[in-house]
Amino acid sequence: MKRILIINGPNLNLLGTREKSIYGELSFEQYFKELKAKYPSLDLHYFQSNVEGVIIDKLHEVGFDFDGIVLNAGAYTHTSVAIADAIAAINTPVVEVHISNVHQRESFRHHSYLSKNCKGVILGFGLDSYRLGIASFL
Ligand code: DQA
């Protein structure tokens, strides 16, 4: 059974509450239940932290055993050389995802430090971006 971890970064614990016009009405916990039901043949896990170093620790922890990581690093995408280095340091492939189409938004969201070290990038499909990220590991 393939082991896949979804990691959400800062402020994504507030999905369903936060800026609903951009990020939608569903909490990630609700959506994650749907994902688990959709992929019973996968060992799917979910982790969220608002803290950069904690996200890095989690990447190190699973990054030599799991089959795939789907990472929405939130605003750290645009700032974090340290998360980019952690992705490069581990063996597990990482897919970068974003709920919104960051290229339609402020210019500071157009650059990602992470993309270069990721297997691929999926953005702009709402919460379905996560499902598409998982599908890339099937
Ligand atoms: C986001 C886009 C980021 O620019 C933003 O800081 C987020 C969420 C997205 O999923 O669309 O927190 O990663």
mmCIF file of N, CA and C and ligand atoms in Angstrom:
data_model
loop_
_atom_site.group_PDB
_atom_site.id
_atom_site.type_symbol
_atom_site.label_atom_id
_atom_site.label_comp_id
_atom_site.label_asym_id
_atom_site.label_seq_id
_atom_site.Cartn_x
_atom_site.Cartn_y
_atom_site.Cartn_z
ATOM 1 N N MET A 1 0.841 -1.204 0.000
ATOM 2 C CA MET A 1 0.000 0.000 0.000
ATOM 3 C C MET A 1 0.879 1.258 0.000
ATOM 4 N N LYS A 2 0.652 2.134 -0.968
ATOM 5 C CA LYS A 2 1.492 3.338 -1.036
ATOM 6 C C LYS A 2 1.160 4.303 0.098
ATOM 7 N N ARG A 3 2.224 4.851 0.673
ATOM 8 C CA ARG A 3 2.038 5.818 1.769
ATOM 9 C C ARG A 3 2.252 7.235 1.234
ATOM 10 N N ILE A 4 1.202 8.037 1.378
ATOM 11 C CA ILE A 4 1.240 9.417 0.881
ATOM 12 C C ILE A 4 0.901 10.359 2.030
ATOM 13 N N LEU A 5 1.685 11.415 2.172
ATOM 14 C CA LEU A 5 1.393 12.423 3.203
ATOM 15 C C LEU A 5 1.056 13.758 2.548
ATOM 16 N N ILE A 6 -0.053 14.337 2.988
ATOM 17 C CA ILE A 6 -0.387 15.718 2.602
ATOM 18 C C ILE A 6 0.088 16.622 3.730
ATOM 19 N N ILE A 7 0.884 17.641 3.382
ATOM 20 C CA ILE A 7 1.318 18.623 4.374
ATOM 21 C C ILE A 7 0.734 19.979 4.001
ATOM 22 N N ASN A 8 0.052 20.590 4.944
ATOM 23 C CA ASN A 8 -0.430 21.959 4.777
ATOM 24 C C ASN A 8 0.358 22.889 5.676
ATOM 25 N N GLY A 9 0.751 24.019 5.113
ATOM 26 C CA GLY A 9 1.509 25.020 5.861
ATOM 27 C C GLY A 9 0.618 26.069 6.506
ATOM 28 N N PRO A 10 1.188 27.243 6.762
ATOM 29 C CA PRO A 10 0.545 28.261 7.581
ATOM 30 C C PRO A 10 -0.807 28.729 7.058
ATOM 31 N N ASN A 11 -1.717 28.914 7.984
ATOM 32 C CA ASN A 11 -3.077 29.454 7.772
ATOM 33 C C ASN A 11 -4.024 28.478 7.088
ATOM 34 N N LEU A 12 -3.503 27.346 6.661
ATOM 35 C CA LEU A 12 -4.371 26.385 5.965
ATOM 36 C C LEU A 12 -5.184 25.551 6.955
ATOM 37 N N ASN A 13 -4.902 25.692 8.253
ATOM 38 C CA ASN A 13 -5.805 25.131 9.278
ATOM 39 C C ASN A 13 -7.144 25.885 9.273
ATOM 40 N N LEU A 14 -7.172 27.073 8.662
ATOM 41 C CA LEU A 14 -8.407 27.871 8.653
ATOM 42 C C LEU A 14 -9.213 27.710 7.364
ATOM 43 N N LEU A 15 -8.910 26.688 6.587
ATOM 44 C CA LEU A 15 -9.706 26.455 5.368
ATOM 45 C C LEU A 15 -11.168 26.245 5.743
ATOM 46 N N GLY A 16 -12.053 26.862 4.960
ATOM 47 C CA GLY A 16 -13.482 26.801 5.276
ATOM 48 C C GLY A 16 -13.937 28.017 6.066
ATOM 49 N N THR A 17 -12.969 28.723 6.647
ATOM 50 C CA THR A 17 -13.256 29.918 7.460
ATOM 51 C C THR A 17 -12.572 31.128 6.840
ATOM 52 N N ARG A 18 -11.353 30.854 6.327
ATOM 53 C CA ARG A 18 -10.466 31.903 5.837
ATOM 54 C C ARG A 18 -10.827 32.300 4.403
ATOM 55 N N GLU A 19 -10.930 33.607 4.110
ATOM 56 C CA GLU A 19 -11.087 34.125 2.745
ATOM 57 C C GLU A 19 -11.816 33.129 1.820
ATOM 58 N N LYS A 20 -13.071 32.872 2.148
ATOM 59 C CA LYS A 20 -13.826 31.809 1.471
ATOM 60 C C LYS A 20 -13.928 32.001 -0.045
ATOM 61 N N SER A 21 -13.905 33.269 -0.488
ATOM 62 C CA SER A 21 -14.032 33.507 -1.934
ATOM 63 C C SER A 21 -12.810 32.967 -2.687
ATOM 64 N N ILE A 22 -11.680 32.871 -1.991
ATOM 65 C CA ILE A 22 -10.459 32.330 -2.630
ATOM 66 C C ILE A 22 -10.315 30.835 -2.333
ATOM 67 N N TYR A 23 -10.549 30.458 -1.068
ATOM 68 C CA TYR A 23 -10.170 29.113 -0.639
ATOM 69 C C TYR A 23 -11.345 28.152 -0.418
ATOM 70 N N GLY A 24 -12.577 28.654 -0.607
ATOM 71 C CA GLY A 24 -13.740 27.770 -0.527
ATOM 72 C C GLY A 24 -14.316 27.620 0.880
ATOM 73 N N GLU A 25 -15.343 26.810 0.977
ATOM 74 C CA GLU A 25 -16.180 26.707 2.189
ATOM 75 C C GLU A 25 -15.868 25.479 3.028
ATOM 76 N N LEU A 26 -15.064 24.570 2.468
ATOM 77 C CA LEU A 26 -14.868 23.277 3.123
ATOM 78 C C LEU A 26 -13.632 23.313 4.030
ATOM 79 N N SER A 27 -13.727 22.723 5.208
ATOM 80 C CA SER A 27 -12.525 22.588 6.045
ATOM 81 C C SER A 27 -11.681 21.463 5.458
ATOM 82 N N PHE A 28 -10.370 21.477 5.752
ATOM 83 C CA PHE A 28 -9.533 20.422 5.182
ATOM 84 C C PHE A 28 -9.885 19.071 5.791
ATOM 85 N N GLU A 29 -10.298 19.078 7.038
ATOM 86 C CA GLU A 29 -10.675 17.813 7.697
ATOM 87 C C GLU A 29 -11.829 17.145 6.943
ATOM 88 N N GLN A 30 -12.822 17.951 6.531
ATOM 89 C CA GLN A 30 -13.956 17.409 5.752
ATOM 90 C C GLN A 30 -13.466 16.864 4.409
ATOM 91 N N TYR A 31 -12.651 17.679 3.753
ATOM 92 C CA TYR A 31 -12.148 17.279 2.439
ATOM 93 C C TYR A 31 -11.280 16.020 2.542
ATOM 94 N N PHE A 32 -10.480 15.947 3.613
ATOM 95 C CA PHE A 32 -9.584 14.808 3.772
ATOM 96 C C PHE A 32 -10.375 13.500 3.914
ATOM 97 N N LYS A 33 -11.520 13.563 4.598
ATOM 98 C CA LYS A 33 -12.397 12.383 4.708
ATOM 99 C C LYS A 33 -12.827 11.913 3.320
ATOM 100 N N GLU A 34 -13.188 12.869 2.457
ATOM 101 C CA GLU A 34 -13.602 12.532 1.086
ATOM 102 C C GLU A 34 -12.443 11.881 0.325
ATOM 103 N N LEU A 35 -11.247 12.443 0.516
ATOM 104 C CA LEU A 35 -10.066 11.887 -0.174
ATOM 105 C C LEU A 35 -9.800 10.448 0.263
ATOM 106 N N LYS A 36 -9.885 10.212 1.563
ATOM 107 C CA LYS A 36 -9.630 8.855 2.083
ATOM 108 C C LYS A 36 -10.646 7.868 1.518
ATOM 109 N N ALA A 37 -11.908 8.323 1.409
ATOM 110 C CA ALA A 37 -12.954 7.455 0.867
ATOM 111 C C ALA A 37 -12.708 7.181 -0.619
ATOM 112 N N LYS A 38 -12.154 8.158 -1.310
ATOM 113 C CA LYS A 38 -11.909 8.021 -2.748
ATOM 114 C C LYS A 38 -10.742 7.079 -3.059
ATOM 115 N N TYR A 39 -9.770 7.050 -2.146
ATOM 116 C CA TYR A 39 -8.567 6.236 -2.393
ATOM 117 C C TYR A 39 -8.347 5.213 -1.276
ATOM 118 N N PRO A 40 -9.264 4.228 -1.165
ATOM 119 C CA PRO A 40 -9.115 3.244 -0.081
ATOM 120 C C PRO A 40 -7.848 2.402 -0.222
ATOM 121 N N SER A 41 -7.279 2.364 -1.434
ATOM 122 C CA SER A 41 -6.084 1.541 -1.640
ATOM 123 C C SER A 41 -4.802 2.293 -1.266
ATOM 124 N N LEU A 42 -4.933 3.547 -0.835
ATOM 125 C CA LEU A 42 -3.744 4.307 -0.421
ATOM 126 C C LEU A 42 -3.736 4.488 1.089
ATOM 127 N N ASP A 43 -2.522 4.533 1.649
ATOM 128 C CA ASP A 43 -2.367 4.852 3.062
ATOM 129 C C ASP A 43 -2.109 6.362 3.132
ATOM 130 N N LEU A 44 -3.223 7.111 3.265
ATOM 131 C CA LEU A 44 -3.161 8.580 3.175
ATOM 132 C C LEU A 44 -3.060 9.204 4.565
ATOM 133 N N HIS A 45 -2.132 10.149 4.716
ATOM 134 C CA HIS A 45 -1.964 10.845 5.990
ATOM 135 C C HIS A 45 -2.030 12.348 5.765
ATOM 136 N N TYR A 46 -2.361 13.060 6.836
ATOM 137 C CA TYR A 46 -2.468 14.520 6.751
ATOM 138 C C TYR A 46 -1.765 15.165 7.937
ATOM 139 N N PHE A 47 -1.024 16.250 7.657
ATOM 140 C CA PHE A 47 -0.320 16.992 8.705
ATOM 141 C C PHE A 47 -0.401 18.479 8.380
ATOM 142 N N GLN A 48 -0.620 19.288 9.405
ATOM 143 C CA GLN A 48 -0.638 20.748 9.201
ATOM 144 C C GLN A 48 0.191 21.421 10.278
ATOM 145 N N SER A 49 0.965 22.436 9.879
ATOM 146 C CA SER A 49 1.639 23.268 10.877
ATOM 147 C C SER A 49 1.772 24.693 10.363
ATOM 148 N N ASN A 50 1.727 25.616 11.291
ATOM 149 C CA ASN A 50 1.956 27.025 10.955
ATOM 150 C C ASN A 50 3.425 27.410 11.122
ATOM 151 N N VAL A 51 4.250 26.441 11.484
ATOM 152 C CA VAL A 51 5.638 26.731 11.864
ATOM 153 C C VAL A 51 6.616 26.128 10.845
ATOM 154 N N GLU A 52 7.462 26.967 10.299
ATOM 155 C CA GLU A 52 8.381 26.542 9.229
ATOM 156 C C GLU A 52 9.244 25.335 9.638
ATOM 157 N N GLY A 53 9.875 25.425 10.814
ATOM 158 C CA GLY A 53 10.775 24.351 11.250
ATOM 159 C C GLY A 53 10.042 23.033 11.494
ATOM 160 N N VAL A 54 8.799 23.128 11.913
ATOM 161 C CA VAL A 54 8.008 21.909 12.163
ATOM 162 C C VAL A 54 7.689 21.220 10.830
ATOM 163 N N ILE A 55 7.441 22.017 9.806
ATOM 164 C CA ILE A 55 7.197 21.450 8.463
ATOM 165 C C ILE A 55 8.479 20.762 7.965
ATOM 166 N N ILE A 56 9.611 21.393 8.219
ATOM 167 C CA ILE A 56 10.902 20.805 7.815
ATOM 168 C C ILE A 56 11.147 19.495 8.568
ATOM 169 N N ASP A 57 10.883 19.499 9.864
ATOM 170 C CA ASP A 57 11.041 18.258 10.655
ATOM 171 C C ASP A 57 10.167 17.144 10.088
ATOM 172 N N LYS A 58 8.945 17.467 9.697
ATOM 173 C CA LYS A 58 8.024 16.454 9.151
ATOM 174 C C LYS A 58 8.555 15.928 7.810
ATOM 175 N N LEU A 59 9.073 16.819 6.974
ATOM 176 C CA LEU A 59 9.658 16.366 5.695
ATOM 177 C C LEU A 59 10.799 15.387 5.957
ATOM 178 N N HIS A 60 11.649 15.705 6.941
ATOM 179 C CA HIS A 60 12.767 14.799 7.278
ATOM 180 C C HIS A 60 12.252 13.461 7.805
ATOM 181 N N GLU A 61 11.189 13.541 8.619
ATOM 182 C CA GLU A 61 10.664 12.339 9.280
ATOM 183 C C GLU A 61 10.117 11.319 8.271
ATOM 184 N N VAL A 62 9.364 11.803 7.288
ATOM 185 C CA VAL A 62 8.714 10.853 6.365
ATOM 186 C C VAL A 62 9.473 10.709 5.047
ATOM 187 N N GLY A 63 10.415 11.601 4.809
ATOM 188 C CA GLY A 63 11.000 11.772 3.477
ATOM 189 C C GLY A 63 11.940 10.686 3.016
ATOM 190 N N PHE A 64 12.129 9.624 3.855
ATOM 191 C CA PHE A 64 12.949 8.505 3.416
ATOM 192 C C PHE A 64 12.152 7.207 3.376
ATOM 193 N N ASP A 65 10.869 7.280 3.760
ATOM 194 C CA ASP A 65 10.019 6.084 3.829
ATOM 195 C C ASP A 65 8.762 6.183 2.982
ATOM 196 N N PHE A 66 8.165 7.366 2.938
ATOM 197 C CA PHE A 66 6.885 7.492 2.244
ATOM 198 C C PHE A 66 7.089 7.475 0.723
ATOM 199 N N ASP A 67 5.994 7.174 0.011
ATOM 200 C CA ASP A 67 6.074 7.104 -1.461
ATOM 201 C C ASP A 67 5.840 8.464 -2.122
ATOM 202 N N GLY A 68 5.165 9.346 -1.408
ATOM 203 C CA GLY A 68 4.916 10.657 -1.990
ATOM 204 C C GLY A 68 4.465 11.656 -0.948
ATOM 205 N N ILE A 69 4.777 12.921 -1.210
ATOM 206 C CA ILE A 69 4.328 14.017 -0.340
ATOM 207 C C ILE A 69 3.653 15.057 -1.223
ATOM 208 N N VAL A 70 2.455 15.475 -0.793
ATOM 209 C CA VAL A 70 1.732 16.560 -1.467
ATOM 210 C C VAL A 70 1.819 17.750 -0.524
ATOM 211 N N LEU A 71 2.508 18.796 -0.958
ATOM 212 C CA LEU A 71 2.826 19.913 -0.060
ATOM 213 C C LEU A 71 2.206 21.219 -0.520
ATOM 214 N N ASN A 72 1.356 21.788 0.348
ATOM 215 C CA ASN A 72 0.935 23.173 0.170
ATOM 216 C C ASN A 72 1.599 23.957 1.293
ATOM 217 N N ALA A 73 2.694 24.614 0.973
ATOM 218 C CA ALA A 73 3.469 25.314 1.999
ATOM 219 C C ALA A 73 2.922 26.712 2.274
ATOM 220 N N GLY A 74 1.767 27.050 1.668
ATOM 221 C CA GLY A 74 1.174 28.371 1.911
ATOM 222 C C GLY A 74 2.179 29.459 1.558
ATOM 223 N N ALA A 75 2.220 30.498 2.374
ATOM 224 C CA ALA A 75 3.084 31.644 2.079
ATOM 225 C C ALA A 75 4.576 31.296 2.147
ATOM 226 N N TYR A 76 4.929 30.206 2.843
ATOM 227 C CA TYR A 76 6.348 29.795 2.867
ATOM 228 C C TYR A 76 6.860 29.427 1.473
ATOM 229 N N THR A 77 5.927 29.070 0.592
ATOM 230 C CA THR A 77 6.292 28.812 -0.807
ATOM 231 C C THR A 77 7.129 29.953 -1.378
ATOM 232 N N HIS A 78 6.744 31.169 -0.996
ATOM 233 C CA HIS A 78 7.319 32.361 -1.607
ATOM 234 C C HIS A 78 8.489 32.933 -0.815
ATOM 235 N N THR A 79 8.806 32.297 0.307
ATOM 236 C CA THR A 79 9.851 32.874 1.181
ATOM 237 C C THR A 79 10.920 31.881 1.624
ATOM 238 N N SER A 80 10.624 30.569 1.569
ATOM 239 C CA SER A 80 11.440 29.640 2.364
ATOM 240 C C SER A 80 12.497 28.858 1.577
ATOM 241 N N VAL A 81 13.726 29.344 1.667
ATOM 242 C CA VAL A 81 14.862 28.586 1.137
ATOM 243 C C VAL A 81 15.053 27.314 1.963
ATOM 244 N N ALA A 82 14.719 27.391 3.254
ATOM 245 C CA ALA A 82 14.923 26.239 4.145
ATOM 246 C C ALA A 82 13.996 25.071 3.767
ATOM 247 N N ILE A 83 12.750 25.353 3.418
ATOM 248 C CA ILE A 83 11.859 24.261 2.985
ATOM 249 C C ILE A 83 12.312 23.735 1.627
ATOM 250 N N ALA A 84 12.762 24.626 0.746
ATOM 251 C CA ALA A 84 13.292 24.172 -0.554
ATOM 252 C C ALA A 84 14.463 23.215 -0.337
ATOM 253 N N ASP A 85 15.352 23.559 0.596
ATOM 254 C CA ASP A 85 16.516 22.698 0.878
ATOM 255 C C ASP A 85 16.073 21.358 1.464
ATOM 256 N N ALA A 86 15.049 21.380 2.312
ATOM 257 C CA ALA A 86 14.553 20.120 2.914
ATOM 258 C C ALA A 86 13.993 19.212 1.826
ATOM 259 N N ILE A 87 13.281 19.778 0.857
ATOM 260 C CA ILE A 87 12.727 18.968 -0.248
ATOM 261 C C ILE A 87 13.868 18.337 -1.049
ATOM 262 N N ALA A 88 14.923 19.113 -1.249
ATOM 263 C CA ALA A 88 16.077 18.586 -1.999
ATOM 264 C C ALA A 88 16.808 17.502 -1.209
ATOM 265 N N ALA A 89 16.732 17.594 0.120
ATOM 266 C CA ALA A 89 17.513 16.690 0.978
ATOM 267 C C ALA A 89 16.900 15.299 1.116
ATOM 268 N N ILE A 90 15.593 15.191 0.891
ATOM 269 C CA ILE A 90 14.920 13.906 1.136
ATOM 270 C C ILE A 90 14.805 13.096 -0.164
ATOM 271 N N ASN A 91 14.406 11.821 -0.019
ATOM 272 C CA ASN A 91 14.271 10.951 -1.205
ATOM 273 C C ASN A 91 12.857 10.929 -1.760
ATOM 274 N N THR A 92 11.862 11.091 -0.878
ATOM 275 C CA THR A 92 10.460 11.016 -1.306
ATOM 276 C C THR A 92 10.131 12.187 -2.231
ATOM 277 N N PRO A 93 9.535 11.895 -3.402
ATOM 278 C CA PRO A 93 9.166 12.995 -4.288
ATOM 279 C C PRO A 93 8.037 13.854 -3.699
ATOM 280 N N VAL A 94 8.155 15.150 -3.926
ATOM 281 C CA VAL A 94 7.183 16.120 -3.400
ATOM 282 C C VAL A 94 6.471 16.795 -4.571
ATOM 283 N N VAL A 95 5.135 16.836 -4.487
ATOM 284 C CA VAL A 95 4.358 17.625 -5.451
ATOM 285 C C VAL A 95 3.887 18.886 -4.737
ATOM 286 N N GLU A 96 4.211 20.025 -5.318
ATOM 287 C CA GLU A 96 3.769 21.321 -4.763
ATOM 288 C C GLU A 96 2.350 21.602 -5.232
ATOM 289 N N VAL A 97 1.466 21.924 -4.322
ATOM 290 C CA VAL A 97 0.100 22.278 -4.729
ATOM 291 C C VAL A 97 -0.319 23.618 -4.119
ATOM 292 N N HIS A 98 -1.223 24.273 -4.836
ATOM 293 C CA HIS A 98 -1.878 25.482 -4.337
ATOM 294 C C HIS A 98 -3.346 25.427 -4.710
ATOM 295 N N ILE A 99 -4.169 25.896 -3.807
ATOM 296 C CA ILE A 99 -5.610 25.924 -4.039
ATOM 297 C C ILE A 99 -5.940 26.982 -5.090
ATOM 298 N N SER A 100 -5.384 28.155 -4.909
ATOM 299 C CA SER A 100 -5.661 29.272 -5.825
ATOM 300 C C SER A 100 -4.652 29.270 -6.975
ATOM 301 N N ASN A 101 -5.021 29.970 -8.053
ATOM 302 C CA ASN A 101 -4.061 30.189 -9.134
ATOM 303 C C ASN A 101 -3.210 31.394 -8.737
ATOM 304 N N VAL A 102 -2.061 31.110 -8.162
ATOM 305 C CA VAL A 102 -1.217 32.177 -7.604
ATOM 306 C C VAL A 102 -0.772 33.178 -8.675
ATOM 307 N N HIS A 103 -0.789 32.754 -9.935
ATOM 308 C CA HIS A 103 -0.357 33.649 -11.019
ATOM 309 C C HIS A 103 -1.401 34.708 -11.362
ATOM 310 N N GLN A 104 -2.626 34.507 -10.869
ATOM 311 C CA GLN A 104 -3.667 35.526 -11.040
ATOM 312 C C GLN A 104 -3.694 36.493 -9.865
ATOM 313 N N ARG A 105 -2.777 36.325 -8.927
ATOM 314 C CA ARG A 105 -2.816 37.103 -7.690
ATOM 315 C C ARG A 105 -1.611 38.046 -7.610
ATOM 316 N N GLU A 106 -1.326 38.560 -6.422
ATOM 317 C CA GLU A 106 -0.246 39.538 -6.258
ATOM 318 C C GLU A 106 1.079 38.971 -6.796
ATOM 319 N N SER A 107 1.945 39.872 -7.296
ATOM 320 C CA SER A 107 3.174 39.391 -7.936
ATOM 321 C C SER A 107 4.085 38.654 -6.947
ATOM 322 N N PHE A 108 4.000 38.988 -5.632
ATOM 323 C CA PHE A 108 4.873 38.273 -4.683
ATOM 324 C C PHE A 108 4.508 36.796 -4.565
ATOM 325 N N ARG A 109 3.316 36.423 -5.087
ATOM 326 C CA ARG A 109 2.934 35.000 -5.060
ATOM 327 C C ARG A 109 3.362 34.259 -6.339
ATOM 328 N N HIS A 110 3.971 34.982 -7.267
ATOM 329 C CA HIS A 110 4.295 34.353 -8.560
ATOM 330 C C HIS A 110 5.565 33.511 -8.478
ATOM 331 N N HIS A 111 6.407 33.802 -7.501
ATOM 332 C CA HIS A 111 7.655 33.038 -7.402
ATOM 333 C C HIS A 111 7.571 31.991 -6.293
ATOM 334 N N SER A 112 8.027 30.779 -6.622
ATOM 335 C CA SER A 112 8.112 29.719 -5.625
ATOM 336 C C SER A 112 9.568 29.291 -5.482
ATOM 337 N N TYR A 113 10.058 29.266 -4.231
ATOM 338 C CA TYR A 113 11.391 28.711 -3.974
ATOM 339 C C TYR A 113 11.383 27.190 -4.070
ATOM 340 N N LEU A 114 10.178 26.604 -4.004
ATOM 341 C CA LEU A 114 10.076 25.149 -3.866
ATOM 342 C C LEU A 114 10.030 24.402 -5.197
ATOM 343 N N SER A 115 9.411 25.030 -6.211
ATOM 344 C CA SER A 115 9.080 24.321 -7.459
ATOM 345 C C SER A 115 10.260 23.578 -8.067
ATOM 346 N N LYS A 116 11.416 24.222 -8.052
ATOM 347 C CA LYS A 116 12.606 23.651 -8.680
ATOM 348 C C LYS A 116 12.955 22.273 -8.101
ATOM 349 N N ASN A 117 12.647 22.062 -6.830
ATOM 350 C CA ASN A 117 12.999 20.806 -6.165
ATOM 351 C C ASN A 117 11.843 19.816 -6.121
ATOM 352 N N CYS A 118 10.719 20.175 -6.746
ATOM 353 C CA CYS A 118 9.531 19.317 -6.692
ATOM 354 C C CYS A 118 9.391 18.502 -7.974
ATOM 355 N N LYS A 119 8.644 17.402 -7.823
ATOM 356 C CA LYS A 119 8.351 16.532 -8.967
ATOM 357 C C LYS A 119 7.473 17.285 -9.978
ATOM 358 N N GLY A 120 6.562 18.079 -9.460
ATOM 359 C CA GLY A 120 5.675 18.873 -10.304
ATOM 360 C C GLY A 120 4.899 19.852 -9.452
ATOM 361 N N VAL A 121 4.144 20.689 -10.130
ATOM 362 C CA VAL A 121 3.372 21.735 -9.443
ATOM 363 C C VAL A 121 1.942 21.714 -9.976
ATOM 364 N N ILE A 122 0.968 21.750 -9.051
ATOM 365 C CA ILE A 122 -0.446 21.799 -9.448
ATOM 366 C C ILE A 122 -1.084 22.975 -8.719
ATOM 367 N N LEU A 123 -1.724 23.861 -9.464
ATOM 368 C CA LEU A 123 -2.307 25.023 -8.794
ATOM 369 C C LEU A 123 -3.553 25.510 -9.509
ATOM 370 N N GLY A 124 -4.437 26.108 -8.713
ATOM 371 C CA GLY A 124 -5.578 26.806 -9.286
ATOM 372 C C GLY A 124 -6.844 25.988 -9.424
ATOM 373 N N PHE A 125 -6.858 24.755 -8.924
ATOM 374 C CA PHE A 125 -8.034 23.895 -9.076
ATOM 375 C C PHE A 125 -8.838 23.772 -7.777
ATOM 376 N N GLY A 126 -8.684 24.745 -6.904
ATOM 377 C CA GLY A 126 -9.370 24.650 -5.620
ATOM 378 C C GLY A 126 -8.815 23.467 -4.838
ATOM 379 N N LEU A 127 -9.646 22.888 -3.975
ATOM 380 C CA LEU A 127 -9.175 21.740 -3.186
ATOM 381 C C LEU A 127 -8.837 20.547 -4.074
ATOM 382 N N ASP A 128 -9.414 20.517 -5.263
ATOM 383 C CA ASP A 128 -9.117 19.416 -6.188
ATOM 384 C C ASP A 128 -7.620 19.363 -6.551
ATOM 385 N N SER A 129 -6.897 20.455 -6.334
ATOM 386 C CA SER A 129 -5.435 20.436 -6.561
ATOM 387 C C SER A 129 -4.774 19.315 -5.757
ATOM 388 N N TYR A 130 -5.274 19.061 -4.539
ATOM 389 C CA TYR A 130 -4.680 17.999 -3.715
ATOM 390 C C TYR A 130 -4.930 16.629 -4.338
ATOM 391 N N ARG A 131 -6.165 16.415 -4.823
ATOM 392 C CA ARG A 131 -6.492 15.115 -5.441
ATOM 393 C C ARG A 131 -5.607 14.884 -6.661
ATOM 394 N N LEU A 132 -5.421 15.942 -7.450
ATOM 395 C CA LEU A 132 -4.577 15.815 -8.637
ATOM 396 C C LEU A 132 -3.133 15.512 -8.246
ATOM 397 N N GLY A 133 -2.694 16.109 -7.146
ATOM 398 C CA GLY A 133 -1.345 15.809 -6.640
ATOM 399 C C GLY A 133 -1.222 14.352 -6.244
ATOM 400 N N ILE A 134 -2.232 13.834 -5.550
ATOM 401 C CA ILE A 134 -2.231 12.418 -5.149
ATOM 402 C C ILE A 134 -2.244 11.525 -6.385
ATOM 403 N N ALA A 135 -3.066 11.892 -7.368
ATOM 404 C CA ALA A 135 -3.189 11.079 -8.586
ATOM 405 C C ALA A 135 -1.832 10.918 -9.274
ATOM 406 N N SER A 136 -0.960 11.879 -9.112
ATOM 407 C CA SER A 136 0.356 11.784 -9.766
ATOM 408 C C SER A 136 1.221 10.695 -9.138
ATOM 409 N N PHE A 137 0.828 10.173 -7.977
ATOM 410 C CA PHE A 137 1.590 9.099 -7.324
ATOM 411 C C PHE A 137 0.974 7.716 -7.541
ATOM 412 N N LEU A 138 -0.155 7.659 -8.271
ATOM 413 C CA LEU A 138 -0.844 6.359 -8.425
ATOM 414 C C LEU A 138 -0.082 5.431 -9.363
HETATM 415 C C1 DQA B 1 -1.739 29.139 -1.271
HETATM 416 C C2 DQA B 1 -1.241 30.378 -2.010
HETATM 417 C C3 DQA B 1 -0.258 31.155 -1.165
HETATM 418 O O1 DQA B 1 0.193 32.306 -1.868
HETATM 419 C C4 DQA B 1 -0.912 31.606 0.121
HETATM 420 O O2 DQA B 1 0.032 32.266 0.946
HETATM 421 C C5 DQA B 1 -1.575 30.498 0.849
HETATM 422 C C6 DQA B 1 -2.308 29.493 0.101
HETATM 423 C C7 DQA B 1 -2.841 28.387 -2.048
HETATM 424 O O3 DQA B 1 -3.097 27.241 -1.701
HETATM 425 O O4 DQA B 1 -3.459 28.954 -2.963
HETATM 426 O O5 DQA B 1 -1.573 30.445 2.076
HETATM 427 O O6 DQA B 1 -0.639 28.245 -1.110
#
